[in-house]
Every structure is written in structure tokens, then in C-alpha cells.
Amino acid sequence: RSEALSLAFHPFGDFLASGSLDTNMKVWDIRRRGCIHTYKGHAAGVQSVAFSPDGRWVASGDEQGGVRLWDLTAGRLLAELPGHRGAVSSVRF
């Protein structure tokens, strides 16, 4: 267990994404009340998460400037977006 730093609701309301101090982003099924996938790859705590408007992707930003784009259906990393020098406190589509 780790402290959650950010939360975002899926556009259709069935899921919730959380970014944590332990460097993971998780997607939760609200109806089943449990984690359905853990996305790993950040080097620092995940401070910001956001779903795409169509609900297919999640963007996440961390305390060391890392930004990642994830494919929810495939459960994999789509892209790393370098270039930030400080913490990423907000991501949006």
C-alpha cells in the first residue's frame, strides 16, 4: 500500500485511476471495488493522472518530470514524453 497522490474518474464512470507515491498508477473497477491493473514505469511518485475523453488512454506525470501515455485496453505503455525538468503536477487531454 502507498499514499495516493492523484485520482481521476473514467469518462464513462466505471473506473478510477490513481497515481501513488510508490511510482505506480492503478486502474480500479468501481463496481467490483478492486484494482484491475497496475501500470509500472515511473521513476518517482505519480502526481497526476487523466483519462482521454474517449476513455482509451491514461496520461500520468511524476515528481521527477516523467510523463507517460498508457493504453488501457492493451495494458501497456504507448509513449514516454521527455523534456520536463521538474515535477509534473497536472496532465490533461
Coordinates of C-alpha atoms in Angstrom, one line a residue:
R1 CA 0.0 0.0 0.0
S2 CA 1.1 3.5 -0.8
E3 CA -0.2 7.0 -0.4
A4 CA -2.3 8.1 -3.4
L5 CA -1.2 11.5 -4.8
S6 CA -3.8 11.8 -7.6
L7 CA -7.2 10.5 -8.8
A8 CA -9.2 10.7 -12.0
F9 CA -12.6 9.2 -13.0
H10 CA -13.0 7.5 -16.3
P11 CA -15.3 9.5 -18.7
F12 CA -17.9 6.7 -18.5
G13 CA -17.8 6.5 -14.7
D14 CA -16.9 2.8 -14.3
F15 CA -13.3 3.2 -13.5
L16 CA -10.9 5.3 -11.4
A17 CA -7.2 5.9 -11.9
S18 CA -4.8 6.6 -9.1
G19 CA -1.3 7.8 -9.0
S20 CA 0.8 6.8 -6.0
L21 CA 4.0 7.7 -4.1
D22 CA 5.2 4.1 -4.8
T23 CA 5.7 5.1 -8.6
N24 CA 2.7 3.1 -9.8
M25 CA -0.5 4.0 -11.5
K26 CA -3.5 1.8 -10.9
V27 CA -6.9 1.5 -12.5
W28 CA -9.8 0.5 -10.2
D29 CA -13.1 -1.0 -11.1
I30 CA -15.6 0.9 -9.1
R31 CA -18.4 -1.7 -9.2
R32 CA -16.1 -4.6 -8.3
R33 CA -14.2 -2.4 -5.7
G34 CA -10.8 -3.6 -6.7
C35 CA -7.7 -2.8 -8.7
I36 CA -7.8 -4.3 -12.2
H37 CA -4.4 -3.2 -13.5
T38 CA -1.2 -1.8 -12.2
Y39 CA 1.0 0.2 -14.6
K40 CA 4.7 0.4 -13.7
G41 CA 7.3 2.6 -15.3
H42 CA 7.7 5.8 -13.4
A43 CA 10.8 6.6 -11.5
A44 CA 9.1 8.8 -8.9
G45 CA 5.7 9.3 -7.3
V46 CA 2.8 9.7 -9.8
Q47 CA 1.4 13.2 -9.1
S48 CA -1.1 13.5 -11.9
V49 CA -3.4 11.2 -13.9
A50 CA -6.0 11.9 -16.6
F51 CA -8.2 9.8 -18.9
S52 CA -8.5 10.7 -22.5
P53 CA -12.1 11.8 -23.5
D54 CA -12.8 8.5 -25.2
G55 CA -11.5 6.6 -22.2
R56 CA -9.0 4.5 -24.2
W57 CA -5.8 6.1 -22.8
V58 CA -4.4 7.4 -19.5
A59 CA -1.7 10.1 -19.1
S60 CA 0.4 10.2 -16.0
G61 CA 3.0 12.6 -14.7
D62 CA 5.5 12.1 -11.9
E63 CA 7.6 14.1 -9.3
Q64 CA 10.8 13.9 -11.4
G65 CA 9.3 15.2 -14.7
G66 CA 8.3 11.9 -16.3
V67 CA 5.2 11.9 -18.4
R68 CA 3.8 8.6 -19.8
L69 CA 0.8 7.7 -22.0
W70 CA -0.8 4.3 -21.4
D71 CA -3.2 2.2 -23.5
L72 CA -5.9 0.9 -21.2
T73 CA -7.2 -1.9 -23.4
A74 CA -3.8 -3.3 -24.1
G75 CA -2.4 -2.6 -20.6
R76 CA 0.8 -1.2 -22.0
L77 CA 2.9 1.9 -22.3
L78 CA 2.3 3.8 -25.5
A79 CA 4.8 6.7 -25.1
E80 CA 7.2 8.4 -22.8
L81 CA 7.2 12.2 -23.2
P82 CA 10.6 13.6 -22.0
G83 CA 11.6 17.2 -21.5
H84 CA 10.2 18.3 -18.2
R85 CA 12.8 19.5 -15.7
G86 CA 10.6 19.5 -12.6
A87 CA 7.6 17.7 -11.1
V88 CA 4.6 17.3 -13.4
S89 CA 1.7 18.4 -11.2
S90 CA -1.0 18.2 -13.9
V91 CA -1.7 16.3 -17.1
R92 CA -4.8 16.8 -19.4
F93 CA -6.0 15.8 -22.8

